Amino acid sequence: MIKAVRGMKDILPEEIPLWQKVEETARDVFETYLYHEIRTPILEPTELFSRSIGEATDIVEKEMYTFEDSHQQLSMRPENTAGVVRALIENRLQDLRGSQRYYYIGPMFRRERPQKGRFRQFHQIGVEAFGDAGPYVDAEIIQMLARFFRRLGIDAYEVRINSLGCRSCRPLYIEKLRAAMDAASATLCEDCQRRRDKNPLRVFDCKTDQEQLASFPVITDNLCAACQEHFDGFLSSLKKMAIPSIVYPSLVRGLDYYTRTTFEFVSTSDALGSQNSLLGGGRYDGLVQVLDGPVLCGIGFALGVERLIMALPDVLQEAPLCYYVAHIENEGFARALTLAERLRDHGVAVAVGNPLKAIKAQFKEADKMGATTVFVIGPDEAKQGVVTIKDMKTGEQRSVPESEVMADITERA
RNA sequence: GUGAGCGUAGCUCAAUCUGGUAGAGCACUGGACUGUGGAUCCAGUCGUUGUGGGUUCAAUUCCCAUCGCUCACCCCA
């Protein structure tokens, strides 16, 4: 048997309504903040990702699906900020009037070991806003997300925020942090020894070295004046919007391009496993230039649709109306076909019974597919030009002239 | 990439410890009910026990390998 590849899942019809609800809500909410949809290719030159995300990150180092196509290295996108920035530069979107605000919905690919809430093909809904340098837009994005979550009925989450500084203050801070790590070196775990060189900010995630961490310097105490001002503006905007958030000086993003504001929404529901981060994002003021574009700042986030759906509250989905035409003998079958087509002309979803099945089996089938109403057409009905209509919930039956069936069911719907 | 757990019917699982020709519930199909679903009863279909090898008179059971799934670490949405 040929099976789906590891970490890639079918999304079956029964869960599609949830996906559609999430996507619809996102479009709806984001459009009211003047974001517009953009669709970019899944395949991009590998270099787009290595330059933006960072050569030394796990994503670029070992998680991309990459292959060569006529002497060019191509990769399936592991995220979509780089793709949107590329599209912006290539199409000179920054020269258009108005602000450049985009959202996208689509599959991403990372070759990681699958686990709960983590897949090799997963889906992200993301937003990117370009050209707005002030901290107000940072807060507005959080506000928009809060609205989006409210609309979906998700309230078991917390908002974590931080500032990563900029190209002038972050390197100074990292040196300071490394010095502190070196001083404590002897007592640090293996993982932390490795993090020291590769990604020192990650030490704060360590589960074993908590005691030492408490004395390490934190980034929020080491911001330059401009970054501090930006962060203060961000915090005060959130306050004006009455959005509760928690400052996590240890909050780091895994991609190199982030500067200043970073944030994450973490689910506090136990429906998710240990991968409980619903979305992550932040400001990337240098990224457009890194990709040979103009001087243009940006901020955005990406949220994981699979995780979001796991965090969705259970609500009963009402079954859609569905009709079934059961029939007896050839003449009944012929009339059933005609009736079904007439109903479909009016947009009604209707199935016709299998002519090889006895009336009893047709009813069973109607019940199984969840038909709310069954029409019966047999010799008796044919003779009188009527249709027997049975309500499957109450079991009541009535006889209606063939020409009045549509009027009858719309009246009762 | 590392670690742990698990692979038996379409699904959920038993039998594995203590080796002896694989079983239940659900689902499915048909009948009781010849023009009416859901409830009940009866009958029927369903397996290369993930795969390959080893030990044994005999392996679903013990051993080795391999593949797959799941969860966790790393890291991330």
Coordinates of C-alpha atoms (C1' of nucleotides) in Angstrom, one line a residue:
Chain A
M1 CA 0.0 0.0 0.0
I2 CA 1.3 3.4 -0.9
K3 CA 1.1 5.7 2.1
A4 CA 1.4 9.4 2.6
V5 CA 5.0 10.4 3.4
R6 CA 6.1 10.7 6.9
G7 CA 4.8 13.8 8.7
M8 CA 2.3 14.7 5.9
K9 CA -1.3 14.2 6.6
D10 CA -4.6 14.1 4.6
I11 CA -7.1 16.7 5.8
L12 CA -10.3 14.7 5.5
P13 CA -13.8 16.1 4.7
E14 CA -14.9 15.9 8.2
E15 CA -12.3 18.3 9.5
I16 CA -12.6 20.7 6.5
P17 CA -15.3 22.8 8.1
L18 CA -12.8 23.7 10.9
W19 CA -10.1 24.7 8.4
Q20 CA -12.6 26.8 6.4
K21 CA -13.7 28.5 9.6
V22 CA -10.2 29.4 10.6
E23 CA -9.3 30.6 7.1
E24 CA -12.4 32.6 6.7
T25 CA -12.0 34.2 10.1
A26 CA -8.4 35.2 9.3
R27 CA -9.4 36.8 6.0
D28 CA -12.2 38.6 7.6
V29 CA -10.3 40.0 10.5
F30 CA -7.1 40.8 8.6
E31 CA -8.9 42.6 5.8
T32 CA -10.5 44.9 8.4
Y33 CA -6.9 46.0 9.3
L34 CA -6.2 46.6 5.6
Y35 CA -4.1 43.5 5.0
H36 CA -4.4 41.9 1.6
E37 CA -3.8 38.4 0.4
I38 CA -0.7 37.5 -1.5
R39 CA 0.2 34.1 -2.9
T40 CA 3.8 33.2 -3.6
P41 CA 5.4 30.0 -4.9
I42 CA 6.1 27.0 -2.7
L43 CA 9.4 26.5 -4.5
E44 CA 12.1 29.2 -4.2
P45 CA 15.8 29.4 -4.8
T46 CA 17.5 27.9 -1.7
E47 CA 19.6 31.0 -1.4
L48 CA 16.5 33.0 -0.5
F49 CA 16.2 31.1 2.7
S50 CA 19.8 30.7 3.6
R51 CA 20.3 34.4 3.3
S52 CA 17.2 35.5 5.2
I53 CA 16.7 32.8 7.8
G54 CA 20.4 32.3 8.4
E55 CA 23.0 29.9 7.3
A56 CA 23.5 28.4 10.7
T57 CA 19.9 27.9 11.8
D58 CA 18.5 24.4 12.2
I59 CA 15.9 25.2 9.5
V60 CA 18.5 25.9 6.8
E61 CA 21.1 23.6 8.1
K62 CA 19.1 20.4 8.1
E63 CA 15.3 20.8 7.7
M64 CA 14.7 22.0 4.1
Y65 CA 13.6 19.9 1.2
T66 CA 16.1 20.9 -1.4
F67 CA 17.0 19.6 -4.8
E68 CA 18.8 20.8 -7.9
D69 CA 16.9 21.9 -11.0
S70 CA 18.9 22.8 -14.1
H71 CA 21.9 23.9 -12.1
Q72 CA 19.9 25.8 -9.5
Q73 CA 19.3 24.8 -5.9
L74 CA 15.6 25.0 -5.1
S75 CA 13.9 24.5 -1.7
M76 CA 10.4 24.0 -0.6
R77 CA 9.6 27.0 1.6
P78 CA 10.0 26.3 5.3
E79 CA 8.3 29.6 6.1
N80 CA 7.0 32.4 4.0
T81 CA 8.3 35.8 5.2
A82 CA 11.3 35.4 2.9
G83 CA 9.0 34.6 -0.1
V84 CA 6.8 37.6 0.6
V85 CA 9.9 39.9 0.9
R86 CA 11.2 38.5 -2.4
A87 CA 7.9 39.2 -4.1
L88 CA 7.8 42.7 -2.7
I89 CA 11.3 43.5 -4.0
E90 CA 10.8 41.8 -7.4
N91 CA 7.5 43.4 -8.1
R92 CA 8.5 46.8 -6.6
L93 CA 5.5 46.8 -4.4
Q94 CA 7.1 49.3 -2.1
D95 CA 6.6 51.9 -4.9
L96 CA 2.8 51.5 -4.8
R97 CA 0.8 54.1 -2.9
G98 CA -0.4 53.3 0.6
S99 CA 1.0 50.9 3.1
Q100 CA 2.2 47.5 2.2
R101 CA 0.3 45.0 4.3
Y102 CA 0.0 41.4 3.2
Y103 CA -1.3 38.1 4.5
Y104 CA -0.9 34.6 3.1
I105 CA -2.3 31.1 3.8
G106 CA -0.5 28.0 2.7
P107 CA 1.6 24.9 3.3
M108 CA 5.2 25.0 4.6
F109 CA 7.7 22.2 4.7
R110 CA 10.3 21.2 7.2
R111 CA 12.0 17.9 7.5
E112 CA 11.8 17.4 11.2
R113 CA 10.9 14.4 13.3
P114 CA 7.1 14.5 13.5
Q115 CA 5.4 14.7 16.9
K116 CA 2.2 16.1 18.4
G117 CA 1.6 19.5 16.8
R118 CA 4.5 19.1 14.5
F119 CA 4.4 18.0 10.9
R120 CA 6.7 18.0 7.9
Q121 CA 4.0 19.6 5.8
F122 CA 2.1 22.1 7.9
H123 CA 0.1 25.2 7.3
Q124 CA 0.6 28.7 8.3
I125 CA -1.4 31.8 8.1
G126 CA 0.9 34.8 8.2
V127 CA 1.0 38.5 8.0
E128 CA 3.7 41.0 6.9
A129 CA 3.6 44.8 7.3
F130 CA 6.2 46.9 5.6
G131 CA 7.3 50.4 6.0
D132 CA 6.0 51.2 9.4
A133 CA 8.9 51.7 11.8
G134 CA 7.0 52.9 14.9
P135 CA 6.0 50.6 17.8
Y136 CA 2.3 51.2 17.4
V137 CA 2.0 48.8 14.5
D138 CA 3.7 46.1 16.6
A139 CA 0.9 46.5 19.2
E140 CA -1.8 46.7 16.5
I141 CA -0.8 43.3 15.2
I142 CA -1.2 41.9 18.7
Q143 CA -4.5 43.6 18.9
M144 CA -5.6 42.1 15.6
L145 CA -4.5 38.7 16.8
A146 CA -6.5 39.1 20.0
R147 CA -9.5 39.9 17.9
F148 CA -8.9 36.9 15.7
F149 CA -8.6 34.5 18.7
R150 CA -11.7 36.0 20.2
R151 CA -13.7 35.4 17.0
L152 CA -12.6 31.8 17.1
G153 CA -13.6 31.4 20.7
I154 CA -10.0 30.7 21.9
D155 CA -9.2 32.2 25.2
A156 CA -6.8 29.7 26.7
Y157 CA -3.6 31.4 25.6
E158 CA -1.0 33.9 26.8
V159 CA 0.8 36.6 24.9
R160 CA 4.6 36.6 25.4
I161 CA 6.6 39.6 24.3
N162 CA 10.2 40.6 24.2
S163 CA 12.7 42.8 22.4
L164 CA 15.8 41.4 20.8
G165 CA 17.5 44.7 20.3
C166 CA 19.1 45.7 17.1
R167 CA 22.4 45.3 15.2
S168 CA 24.1 47.8 17.5
C169 CA 23.0 46.6 21.0
R170 CA 22.4 42.9 20.5
P171 CA 26.1 41.9 19.8
L172 CA 27.2 43.8 23.0
Y173 CA 24.6 42.0 25.0
I174 CA 25.5 38.6 23.6
E175 CA 29.2 39.2 24.6
K176 CA 28.0 40.0 28.1
L177 CA 25.9 36.8 28.2
R178 CA 28.7 34.7 26.9
A179 CA 31.0 36.1 29.6
A180 CA 28.4 35.1 32.2
M181 CA 28.1 31.6 30.7
D182 CA 31.9 31.2 30.7
A183 CA 32.0 32.1 34.4
A184 CA 29.4 29.5 35.2
S185 CA 30.8 27.1 32.5
A186 CA 31.7 24.3 34.8
T187 CA 28.2 23.8 36.1
L188 CA 26.3 24.2 32.8
C189 CA 24.8 21.2 31.0
E190 CA 26.1 19.8 27.7
D191 CA 23.3 21.5 25.7
C192 CA 24.2 24.8 27.2
Q193 CA 27.8 24.4 26.4
R194 CA 26.8 23.9 22.8
R195 CA 24.4 26.8 22.8
R196 CA 27.1 29.2 24.0
D197 CA 28.6 29.3 20.6
K198 CA 25.7 28.6 18.4
N199 CA 22.8 30.4 19.9
P200 CA 23.5 31.8 23.3
L201 CA 20.1 33.3 23.8
R202 CA 18.7 29.8 23.9
V203 CA 20.3 29.0 27.3
F204 CA 17.2 30.5 28.9
D205 CA 15.1 27.6 27.5
C206 CA 17.3 25.1 29.4
K207 CA 15.3 22.9 31.8
T208 CA 18.2 21.8 33.9
D209 CA 20.3 24.9 34.5
Q210 CA 17.5 27.1 35.9
E211 CA 19.5 28.2 39.0
Q212 CA 22.4 29.6 37.1
L213 CA 20.1 31.3 34.6
A214 CA 18.7 33.6 37.3
S215 CA 21.9 35.5 37.6
F216 CA 22.6 35.9 33.8
P217 CA 22.1 39.3 32.3
V218 CA 18.8 39.7 30.3
I219 CA 18.4 41.5 27.0
T220 CA 15.7 43.9 28.2
D221 CA 18.2 45.4 30.6
N222 CA 20.7 45.9 27.8
L223 CA 18.9 47.6 25.0
C224 CA 20.3 50.7 23.4
A225 CA 18.3 54.0 23.8
A226 CA 16.5 53.7 20.5
C227 CA 15.5 50.1 21.1
Q228 CA 14.4 50.9 24.6
E229 CA 12.3 53.7 23.4
H230 CA 10.7 51.4 20.8
F231 CA 10.0 48.7 23.4
D232 CA 8.5 51.3 25.8
G233 CA 6.2 52.5 23.0
F234 CA 5.2 49.0 22.3
L235 CA 4.4 48.3 25.9
S236 CA 2.4 51.5 26.4
S237 CA 0.4 50.9 23.2
L238 CA -0.5 47.4 24.5
K239 CA -1.6 49.0 27.7
K240 CA -3.8 51.5 25.9
M241 CA -5.4 48.6 24.1
A242 CA -5.9 46.8 27.3
I243 CA -4.2 43.7 26.1
P244 CA -2.5 41.6 28.8
S245 CA 0.9 40.3 27.9
I246 CA 4.0 39.0 29.7
V247 CA 7.5 40.1 29.1
Y248 CA 9.8 37.1 28.5
P249 CA 13.4 38.3 28.3
S250 CA 14.2 34.7 27.2
L251 CA 11.8 34.8 24.3
V252 CA 14.0 34.2 21.2
R253 CA 13.0 33.5 17.6
G254 CA 14.7 30.8 15.7
L255 CA 15.3 32.9 12.6
D256 CA 18.2 35.3 12.3
Y257 CA 16.3 38.2 10.7
Y258 CA 14.4 39.3 13.8
T259 CA 15.1 42.7 15.5
R260 CA 13.5 44.5 18.3
T261 CA 9.9 43.4 19.0
T262 CA 9.3 39.6 19.1
F263 CA 6.2 37.9 20.4
E264 CA 4.6 34.5 20.7
F265 CA 1.1 33.3 21.6
V266 CA 1.3 30.2 23.7
S267 CA -1.7 27.9 24.2
T268 CA -2.5 27.1 27.8
S269 CA -4.9 24.3 26.7
D270 CA -3.9 20.7 27.4
A271 CA -5.2 19.8 23.9
L272 CA -1.7 20.5 22.6
G273 CA 1.3 18.6 23.5
S274 CA 4.7 20.1 24.3
Q275 CA 4.5 22.0 21.0
N276 CA 2.2 24.6 22.4
S277 CA 3.3 27.7 20.6
L278 CA 0.4 28.9 18.4
L279 CA 2.2 31.6 16.6
G280 CA 5.5 33.5 16.6
G281 CA 6.5 36.7 15.0
G282 CA 8.4 39.9 15.3
R283 CA 10.1 42.8 13.6
Y284 CA 12.7 42.3 10.9
D285 CA 14.0 45.8 10.1
G286 CA 17.1 44.7 8.1
L287 CA 15.7 41.8 6.1
V288 CA 14.6 43.7 3.0
Q289 CA 18.1 45.0 2.5
V290 CA 19.7 41.7 3.2
L291 CA 17.7 40.4 0.2
D292 CA 18.9 43.3 -2.0
G293 CA 15.8 45.4 -1.5
P294 CA 15.4 49.1 -0.5
V295 CA 15.7 50.3 3.0
L296 CA 12.4 49.2 4.4
C297 CA 11.4 47.9 7.8
G298 CA 8.9 45.1 8.4
I299 CA 7.1 43.1 11.0
G300 CA 5.0 40.0 10.8
F301 CA 4.0 36.7 12.3
A302 CA 3.1 33.2 11.2
L303 CA 0.6 31.0 13.0
G304 CA 0.3 27.2 12.8
V305 CA -3.1 26.2 11.5
E306 CA -2.9 22.6 12.8
R307 CA -2.0 23.8 16.3
L308 CA -4.7 26.5 16.2
I309 CA -7.3 23.8 15.3
M310 CA -6.2 21.7 18.2
A311 CA -6.8 24.7 20.5
L312 CA -10.2 25.3 19.1
P313 CA -13.0 24.8 21.6
D314 CA -15.3 21.9 20.8
V315 CA -18.5 23.2 19.4
L316 CA -21.3 21.0 18.0
Q317 CA -21.4 21.4 14.3
E318 CA -24.9 21.3 13.0
A319 CA -25.2 18.8 10.2
P320 CA -26.0 20.5 6.9
L321 CA -29.4 19.8 5.4
C322 CA -29.3 16.8 3.1
Y323 CA -32.0 15.1 1.2
Y324 CA -32.4 11.6 -0.3
V325 CA -34.8 10.3 -3.0
A326 CA -35.7 6.6 -2.5
H327 CA -37.6 4.9 -5.3
I328 CA -39.3 1.7 -6.3
E329 CA -39.3 0.1 -9.7
N330 CA -38.3 1.7 -13.0
E331 CA -40.9 4.4 -13.1
G332 CA -40.1 5.5 -9.6
F333 CA -36.4 5.6 -10.5
A334 CA -37.0 7.8 -13.6
R335 CA -39.2 10.2 -11.6
A336 CA -36.6 10.2 -8.8
L337 CA -33.9 11.3 -11.2
T338 CA -36.1 14.2 -12.5
L339 CA -37.0 15.3 -9.0
A340 CA -33.4 15.3 -7.8
E341 CA -32.2 17.4 -10.7
R342 CA -35.0 19.9 -10.1
L343 CA -34.0 20.2 -6.5
R344 CA -30.4 20.7 -7.4
D345 CA -31.4 23.5 -9.8
H346 CA -32.5 25.3 -6.6
G347 CA -29.2 24.5 -4.8
V348 CA -30.5 21.7 -2.7
A349 CA -28.1 18.8 -1.8
V350 CA -29.8 15.6 -2.7
A351 CA -28.8 12.0 -3.3
V352 CA -30.6 9.5 -5.4
G353 CA -31.0 5.9 -4.0
N354 CA -29.1 3.1 -5.6
P355 CA -31.6 1.4 -8.0
L356 CA -30.0 -2.0 -7.2
K357 CA -31.0 -1.6 -3.6
A358 CA -34.3 -2.5 -2.0
I359 CA -36.3 0.4 -0.5
K360 CA -35.3 -0.8 2.9
A361 CA -31.6 -0.6 2.1
Q362 CA -32.1 2.8 0.5
F363 CA -33.6 4.0 3.8
K364 CA -30.6 2.6 5.6
E365 CA -28.3 4.4 3.3
A366 CA -30.2 7.6 3.7
D367 CA -30.0 7.3 7.5
K368 CA -26.2 6.6 7.3
M369 CA -25.5 9.6 5.2
G370 CA -27.5 11.8 7.7
A371 CA -30.4 12.7 5.4
T372 CA -32.8 14.8 7.2
T373 CA -35.6 14.2 4.8
V374 CA -36.3 11.2 2.4
F375 CA -38.6 11.4 -0.6
V376 CA -40.2 8.2 -1.7
I377 CA -41.5 7.6 -5.3
G378 CA -43.0 4.3 -6.1
P379 CA -45.9 3.0 -8.3
D380 CA -48.5 4.4 -5.9
E381 CA -47.0 7.9 -6.0
A382 CA -46.4 7.8 -9.7
K383 CA -50.1 7.0 -10.3
Q384 CA -51.2 10.0 -8.3
G385 CA -48.4 12.4 -9.3
V386 CA -47.3 12.9 -5.7
V387 CA -44.2 12.4 -3.6
T388 CA -44.2 10.9 -0.2
I389 CA -42.0 13.0 2.1
K390 CA -40.7 11.5 5.3
D391 CA -39.1 13.5 8.1
M392 CA -36.3 11.3 9.4
K393 CA -36.2 12.8 12.8
T394 CA -39.9 12.6 13.7
G395 CA -40.7 9.7 11.4
E396 CA -43.8 11.6 10.1
Q397 CA -44.8 11.2 6.5
R398 CA -46.9 13.3 4.2
S399 CA -48.0 13.3 0.6
V400 CA -47.2 16.3 -1.6
P401 CA -47.9 16.9 -5.3
E402 CA -44.7 16.5 -7.3
S403 CA -44.8 20.1 -8.5
E404 CA -45.0 21.5 -4.9
V405 CA -42.1 19.6 -3.4
M406 CA -39.6 22.5 -3.6
A407 CA -42.1 24.9 -2.1
D408 CA -42.9 22.4 0.6
I409 CA -39.3 21.9 1.8
T410 CA -38.3 25.6 1.7
E411 CA -41.3 26.3 3.8
R412 CA -40.2 23.8 6.4
A413 CA -36.4 24.5 6.3
Chain B
rG1 C1' 19.9 13.6 14.8
rU2 C1' 18.9 11.3 20.2
rG3 C1' 15.7 8.5 23.6
rA4 C1' 11.3 5.7 25.0
rG5 C1' 6.8 3.1 23.9
rC6 C1' 3.9 0.5 20.4
rG7 C1' 2.8 -2.6 15.6
rU8 C1' -2.8 -8.8 15.9
rA9 C1' -9.7 -8.2 11.3
rG10 C1' -11.9 -1.8 8.4
rC11 C1' -11.8 0.4 13.9
rU12 C1' -10.8 -0.5 19.5
rC13 C1' -8.4 -4.3 21.7
rA14 C1' -7.6 -9.8 23.9
rA15 C1' -4.4 -14.1 23.5
rU16 C1' 2.4 -12.8 24.3
rC17 C1' 4.6 -13.0 30.8
rU18 C1' 4.1 -19.3 31.3
rG19 C1' 5.4 -21.2 22.8
rG20 C1' 0.7 -25.8 21.1
rU21 C1' -3.4 -24.5 14.2
rA22 C1' -5.8 -16.5 16.4
rG23 C1' -10.7 -14.3 19.6
rA24 C1' -14.3 -10.4 21.3
rG25 C1' -16.9 -5.9 20.7
rC26 C1' -18.0 -2.2 17.2
rA27 C1' -18.6 -1.7 11.9
rC28 C1' -20.1 -4.0 7.4
rU29 C1' -23.7 -7.4 4.4
rG30 C1' -28.2 -10.3 4.5
rG31 C1' -32.6 -12.1 7.1
rA32 C1' -36.7 -12.0 10.9
rC33 C1' -39.8 -7.1 8.7
rU34 C1' -41.9 -8.9 0.2
rG35 C1' -43.0 0.0 0.1
rU36 C1' -39.7 2.6 5.1
rG37 C1' -33.9 4.0 8.6
rG38 C1' -32.6 4.2 14.1
rA39 C1' -34.1 -0.7 18.7
rU40 C1' -33.8 -6.2 19.3
rC41 C1' -32.6 -11.2 17.7
rC42 C1' -30.2 -14.6 14.1
rA43 C1' -26.7 -15.6 10.3
rG44 C1' -22.5 -14.3 7.2
rU45 C1' -17.7 -11.9 5.5
rC46 C1' -13.0 -10.2 7.5
rG47 C1' -6.4 -11.8 9.2
rU48 C1' 0.2 -13.3 4.8
rU49 C1' -0.3 -11.4 13.8
rG50 C1' 4.3 -4.8 10.0
rU51 C1' 8.5 -7.3 7.2
rG52 C1' 12.9 -10.5 7.0
rG53 C1' 15.9 -13.9 9.5
rG54 C1' 17.2 -17.1 13.9
rU55 C1' 16.0 -20.7 18.1
rU56 C1' 12.3 -24.8 18.4
rC57 C1' 9.0 -30.9 16.8
rA58 C1' 6.0 -26.3 17.0
rA59 C1' 6.6 -18.9 17.2
rU60 C1' 1.4 -13.8 17.4
rU61 C1' 4.3 -15.5 21.8
rC62 C1' 11.5 -16.1 22.7
rC63 C1' 16.1 -13.6 20.1
rC64 C1' 18.2 -10.4 16.2
rA65 C1' 17.6 -7.0 12.3
rU66 C1' 14.6 -3.8 9.5
rC67 C1' 10.4 -0.7 8.4
rG68 C1' 6.4 2.1 10.2
rC69 C1' 3.5 4.8 13.9
rU70 C1' 3.4 7.6 18.6
rC71 C1' 5.3 10.7 22.4
rA72 C1' 9.4 13.4 24.2
rC73 C1' 14.4 15.8 23.5
rC74 C1' 16.8 19.2 20.0
rC75 C1' 14.3 22.9 17.6
rC76 C1' 10.0 25.2 16.0
rA77 C1' 4.2 27.1 13.8

